[in-house]
Amino acid sequence: MTVSIADWFKETANWVFILLAIPTLLGAWRTVTSNNIVRSVLYLVVSLGGAAAMFLSLGAAFVGWTVVLVYIGAVIILFLIGIMITRAPLGMKAELSHASNVRMPAALLSLSMFVLVAWGLIDAFSNTAIEPFEPTPTSDIANLIFSRFVVPFEVVSIVLLAALIGGIALARRDDGGGA
Amino acid sequence: MTVVQFALVGTALFSLGLYGVITRKNAVLVLASVELMLAAVNINLVAFDVYLQDPLYSGQIFSLFIIALAAAEVGIGIAIILMIYRNRQSADVDELKAMRG
Amino acid sequence: MHLLASFASQIILAAEEHGGEAGHAAEPGITSGVLVEWAWLIVVVPLVAAFLIAFFGAKSKFKGWLMAWLSIGFVAVYGTVLFVMNATEGVLYSGHVNIATIGSFELEWGWMVDGLSIMMYFLVGVVGFLVFTYAKGYMEGDVRFTWFFVSFSLFAGGMLVLVSAPNLIQLIVGWELVGVASYLLIGHYWEDFANVDAANKAFMVNKVADAALFIGAIIMALSVQSFRFDDIIDVVVHGEAGPLSQYAFWAGLMIFIGAMGKSAQFPLHVWLPDAMAGPTPVSALMHAATMVTAGVYLLGRLFPFYIDVSGLFGGDVRNIIIVIGGLTLFLTGFLAIVQDDIKKVLAYSTVSQLGYMVAAMGAGAYTAGLFHLFTHAFFKALLFLGAGSVIHAVHSNNMSDMGGLRKYMPRTFWTFVVGTLALIGIFPFAGFFSKDEILASMQYAGAHGQGVANFILVLGILGAFVTAFYMTRAVALTFFGEYKGHGEPHESGPWMTWPLIGLGVFAAIGGWVNIPGVYTGFTEWLATRNPLTGMGDHHAESFNWPLVFITSGIVILSVVIGWRIYGKDAETQAERDSFRIGGLWPLWQNLYFIDEFYMRGIVRPIKGAIAQAVLWFDMRVIDGVVNGIGLGAIKVADGVRSADEYVVDGVYNATGAATGASGGVLRRTFTGRIQQYAAFSFVGVIVIAVLFIVL
């Protein structure tokens, strides 16, 4: 099933998509370019929030809310704590990025990456429509995780445990004082 | 809706994240850029999962796994940055040249 | 407390439910009851003890030894009770608890209580109990006394997990537990790098075999759609052609390779002599009841598969098994002759005896193989503990530092002699009956269609000669002649001598449970109680008299020859060395032409040529292969590193030089190295993608 450009703009869902895509991309853009470190991380919130909303619009409610909870709730806090503890330069500072002689080739690289993949995607899928869909029932995902995907699930749990132990081992002071 | 529109947003996010990873000097911001790239991957996974109408919801479930791993990665990453900061009084990636071959 | 109670009730429910399933075996005379149903305690108690000792052992009474001793004592008592029950009424039971259901796959933890596993419970319990008792005396004052008993309990517990397993998964769990515990125990004195190397070697060799076992188990489980032994044997017994018969050869071979590793079969035996680096009680337990018996046990557990009555399954593997067993028993016996370290003599001896067991399994002699396992456990543990007692007194492993110890250590001496007589198979000690049974089975198999068994029979008889020879040598050099070490050796304390006496009793009379034509209880306990384990077993109904006389005659001849060479000349170190040096004392040599005849006619061909050749093969070829693999890995790593150094850096430097020459724009691009790598990798991705598109 294909969609012509004119039909595409008639669909309300697509306007919602545009409204979500713009802040997502702008947030991402400011995340990687902002010269204020705290703002940069807060823009990341905007971008990830946009991504989460996109998941919701696709019907993947559980994934969307997980992104909100895990990323926006926990990971961003971690970032902010990291910034505070490492006493990163707060306020407007010009030295968060490398100089333009790094930025230009990097921009070139990213752009060519984007063009290449975008070209491939358009070539392959052009205007293939997504079928009308039902929101994914969370109970289905739960059942699948604990049956079909139980092994990856266990592996992930072990990785998380290892990360927990590793994080503690890395972050604790070895000065032996112990107070 | 088309599948390609989501895929394109994902690609754009990925490229922006790549740009950030290469250009950012502060290690925390490098990590943030990596998070952008992972979010891009998740968008792709979920979009194609919906497109393929997978009865097993593989894409969504694996995006959940990626979220879990990304959280672990950030935790470890921040811990490493803390340790580097403690040793060098700086979180600039420029300082980390010990991996020189 | 609620949790515990509900867990217990769940176990009982599951057991009852399963009891119904296993009901088809509930024939008259087969009993079960609360004792049988609670047999899982045998497995759990040592493991719990290991944990408790790890956490509270150092502060408890006797620094954790008491806990370990009581737990293994519990196993010994429980095992004996089950053994007696099985002997008088017969026991057949299999319980399980469902741990997790993953899709259609059920992960189960269970406990088999049938003739085969009861024999192992009994062995691990009784031998383990005596060894643990002995270890109290032997390890006294050791730096890591408590830790030793943690690993030791884990070792016994792992073996019990293995032998109680009703499915392949649990068996592999126990298999690996035993492997890990053995690693800890062999490397107990890790301050010395040689011991660490030995532990690593044991672990590596076992891992190679374990990989094969794992592959075999997966092939088998996938083709039967079940990990349970019952289901696998069921398919075999019904002789259904299907996936299992299609992949039977590879499944059987892979599982046998796994058994070869644990049971130290040629050419995977190289780890076992090195495993002597551990404390002597470890060697005793490892060589007798745990670890090395695991492979033979596994062959016994899957015996109907290998015996292959229907001709569809592992019958082809059987000939491989008998040949490997035969080669092992024959070749490794010679290695024991040239050793000076008393523990290594016994170690090669164990390898050789394991060869007998495996060969018996390959010949279709289920009872004979397991019977030898049973008797061997007692006398080999006895010999090791005796050797440990000697080492404890002399403070050296080398027999050149010993001699004349019979005067100083009478109890050790007499028990060691009993163990020796049992090992070489002198009537009426234990080894006589089991070895004779194996040889009789070989003869039977050779006469009934398995031609290669005739050849192995000859090797087996020659092996008996070699066995008697090196044991005579060991006894002569250790206990006769004059003492050559330092200080005044003294008999070990009661903690060490009483276990020797206990094992000595078993070594003397342990074979009487299976005398062909007189009393064959052992056969009955193992083979006929559970119709699924002993199927296709051939058991000798009466003595094969010509064979008995030939073997006994050869053994006695060997003892006489050995005594002539080592008994009289063991007076001093110098005289004994004269055999090796030769021609140093011409006059003396002229006085003993007979000795020279022995030396030229027997000792040198055996000791000089064959044994050295085998030792050479062992050390150069097999160790060479192992070392070669290690070296290869190092070379590869070096190659990667130089590729990294020269190629990658070269490319980087070349890029730098080129761009530096052309204005240095690109070179200044990459200031942060990690990010530079990331950028490079993505450049690579793009290049590859473009290449794919273009091509």
Coordinates of N, CA and C in Angstrom, one line a residue, chain C residues 609-680:
Chain C
A609 N 62.7 -48.5 26.9 CA 62.2 -48.2 25.6 C 60.7 -47.8 25.6
I610 N 59.9 -48.8 26.0 CA 58.5 -48.6 25.8 C 58.0 -47.5 26.7
A611 N 58.4 -47.6 28.0 CA 57.9 -46.6 28.9 C 58.4 -45.2 28.6
Q612 N 59.7 -45.2 28.2 CA 60.2 -43.8 27.9 C 59.6 -43.3 26.6
A613 N 59.3 -44.2 25.7 CA 58.7 -43.8 24.5 C 57.3 -43.3 24.8
V614 N 56.6 -44.0 25.6 CA 55.3 -43.5 26.0 C 55.4 -42.2 26.7
L615 N 56.3 -42.2 27.7 CA 56.5 -40.9 28.4 C 56.9 -39.8 27.5
W616 N 57.8 -40.2 26.5 CA 58.2 -39.1 25.6 C 57.0 -38.7 24.8
F617 N 56.2 -39.6 24.3 CA 55.0 -39.3 23.5 C 54.1 -38.4 24.4
D618 N 54.0 -38.8 25.6 CA 53.1 -38.1 26.6 C 53.6 -36.7 26.7
M619 N 54.9 -36.6 26.9 CA 55.4 -35.2 27.2 C 55.6 -34.4 26.0
R620 N 56.1 -35.0 25.0 CA 56.4 -34.2 23.8 C 55.2 -34.0 22.9
V621 N 54.6 -35.1 22.5 CA 53.6 -34.9 21.5 C 52.3 -34.3 22.1
I622 N 51.8 -35.0 23.2 CA 50.6 -34.5 23.7 C 50.7 -33.1 24.4
D623 N 51.7 -33.0 25.2 CA 52.0 -31.7 25.8 C 52.4 -30.7 24.8
G624 N 53.1 -31.2 23.8 CA 53.5 -30.3 22.7 C 52.3 -29.8 22.0
V625 N 51.3 -30.6 21.7 CA 50.1 -30.1 21.1 C 49.4 -29.1 22.0
V626 N 49.3 -29.4 23.3 CA 48.7 -28.5 24.2 C 49.5 -27.2 24.2
N627 N 50.8 -27.3 24.3 CA 51.6 -26.1 24.4 C 51.6 -25.4 23.0
G628 N 51.5 -26.2 22.0 CA 51.5 -25.6 20.6 C 50.2 -24.7 20.5
I629 N 49.2 -25.2 21.0 CA 47.9 -24.4 20.9 C 48.1 -23.1 21.7
G630 N 48.6 -23.3 22.9 CA 48.9 -22.1 23.7 C 49.8 -21.1 23.0
L631 N 50.9 -21.7 22.4 CA 51.8 -20.8 21.7 C 51.2 -20.2 20.5
G632 N 50.4 -21.0 19.8 CA 49.7 -20.4 18.6 C 48.9 -19.2 19.0
A633 N 48.1 -19.4 20.2 CA 47.3 -18.3 20.6 C 48.1 -17.1 20.9
I634 N 49.3 -17.3 21.5 CA 50.2 -16.1 21.8 C 50.7 -15.5 20.5
K635 N 51.0 -16.3 19.5 CA 51.5 -15.8 18.2 C 50.4 -15.0 17.6
V636 N 49.2 -15.6 17.6 CA 48.1 -14.8 17.0 C 47.9 -13.5 17.7
A637 N 48.0 -13.5 19.0 CA 47.9 -12.3 19.8 C 49.0 -11.3 19.4
D638 N 50.2 -11.9 19.2 CA 51.3 -11.0 18.8 C 51.1 -10.4 17.5
G639 N 50.6 -11.3 16.6 CA 50.3 -10.8 15.2 C 49.3 -9.7 15.2
V640 N 48.2 -9.9 16.0 CA 47.2 -8.8 16.1 C 47.9 -7.5 16.6
R641 N 48.8 -7.7 17.6 CA 49.3 -6.5 18.2 C 50.3 -5.8 17.2
S642 N 51.0 -6.7 16.5 CA 51.9 -6.0 15.5 C 51.1 -5.4 14.4
A643 N 50.0 -6.1 14.0 CA 49.1 -5.5 13.0 C 48.7 -4.1 13.5
D644 N 48.3 -4.1 14.8 CA 47.8 -2.9 15.5 C 48.9 -1.9 15.4
E645 N 50.2 -2.3 15.8 CA 51.2 -1.3 15.9 C 51.7 -0.8 14.5
Y646 N 51.9 -1.8 13.6 CA 52.5 -1.4 12.3 C 51.4 -0.9 11.4
V647 N 50.4 -1.7 11.2 CA 49.4 -1.4 10.2 C 48.6 -0.2 10.6
V648 N 47.9 -0.3 11.8 CA 47.1 0.8 12.1 C 47.9 2.1 12.3
D649 N 48.9 2.0 13.2 CA 49.7 3.1 13.4 C 50.4 3.6 12.1
G650 N 50.8 2.6 11.3 CA 51.4 3.0 10.1 C 50.5 3.8 9.2
V651 N 49.2 3.3 9.2 CA 48.2 4.1 8.4 C 48.0 5.4 9.0
Y652 N 47.9 5.4 10.3 CA 47.7 6.7 10.9 C 48.9 7.7 10.7
N653 N 50.1 7.1 10.8 CA 51.3 8.0 10.6 C 51.4 8.4 9.1
A654 N 51.1 7.5 8.3 CA 51.2 7.8 6.8 C 50.2 8.9 6.5
T655 N 48.9 8.7 7.1 CA 47.9 9.7 6.9 C 48.4 11.1 7.4
G656 N 49.0 11.0 8.6 CA 49.5 12.2 9.2 C 50.5 12.9 8.3
A657 N 51.5 12.0 7.9 CA 52.6 12.6 7.1 C 52.0 13.2 5.8
A658 N 51.1 12.4 5.2 CA 50.6 12.9 3.9 C 49.8 14.2 4.0
T659 N 49.0 14.2 5.0 CA 48.2 15.5 5.2 C 49.0 16.6 5.7
G660 N 50.0 16.2 6.6 CA 50.9 17.3 7.1 C 51.6 17.9 5.9
A661 N 52.0 17.1 4.9 CA 52.7 17.7 3.8 C 51.8 18.6 3.0
S662 N 50.5 18.2 2.9 CA 49.6 18.9 2.1 C 48.8 20.0 2.8
G663 N 49.4 20.5 3.9 CA 48.9 21.7 4.5 C 48.3 21.4 5.9
G664 N 48.3 20.1 6.3 CA 48.0 19.8 7.7 C 46.5 20.1 8.1
V665 N 45.6 20.2 7.2 CA 44.2 20.5 7.5 C 43.6 19.3 8.2
L666 N 43.8 18.1 7.6 CA 43.1 16.9 8.1 C 43.7 16.5 9.4
R667 N 45.1 16.7 9.5 CA 45.7 16.2 10.7 C 45.2 17.0 11.9
R668 N 45.0 18.2 11.8 CA 44.5 19.0 12.9 C 43.1 18.7 13.2
T669 N 42.4 18.0 12.3 CA 41.0 17.7 12.5 C 40.8 16.8 13.7
F670 N 41.7 15.9 13.9 CA 41.5 14.9 14.9 C 42.4 15.1 16.1
T671 N 41.9 15.8 17.1 CA 42.7 16.1 18.3 C 42.4 15.1 19.4
G672 N 41.1 14.8 19.5 CA 40.7 13.8 20.6 C 40.8 12.4 20.0
R673 N 41.6 11.6 20.7 CA 41.9 10.3 20.0 C 40.7 9.4 20.0
I674 N 40.0 9.3 21.2 CA 38.9 8.3 21.2 C 37.8 8.7 20.2
Q675 N 37.6 10.0 20.1 CA 36.6 10.4 19.1 C 37.1 10.2 17.7
Q676 N 38.4 10.4 17.6 CA 39.0 10.1 16.3 C 38.7 8.7 15.8
Y677 N 38.9 7.8 16.8 CA 38.6 6.4 16.5 C 37.1 6.2 16.1
A678 N 36.2 6.8 16.8 CA 34.8 6.7 16.5 C 34.6 7.2 15.1
A679 N 35.1 8.4 14.8 CA 34.9 9.0 13.5 C 35.4 8.0 12.4
F680 N 36.6 7.5 12.6 CA 37.2 6.6 11.6 C 36.3 5.4 11.4

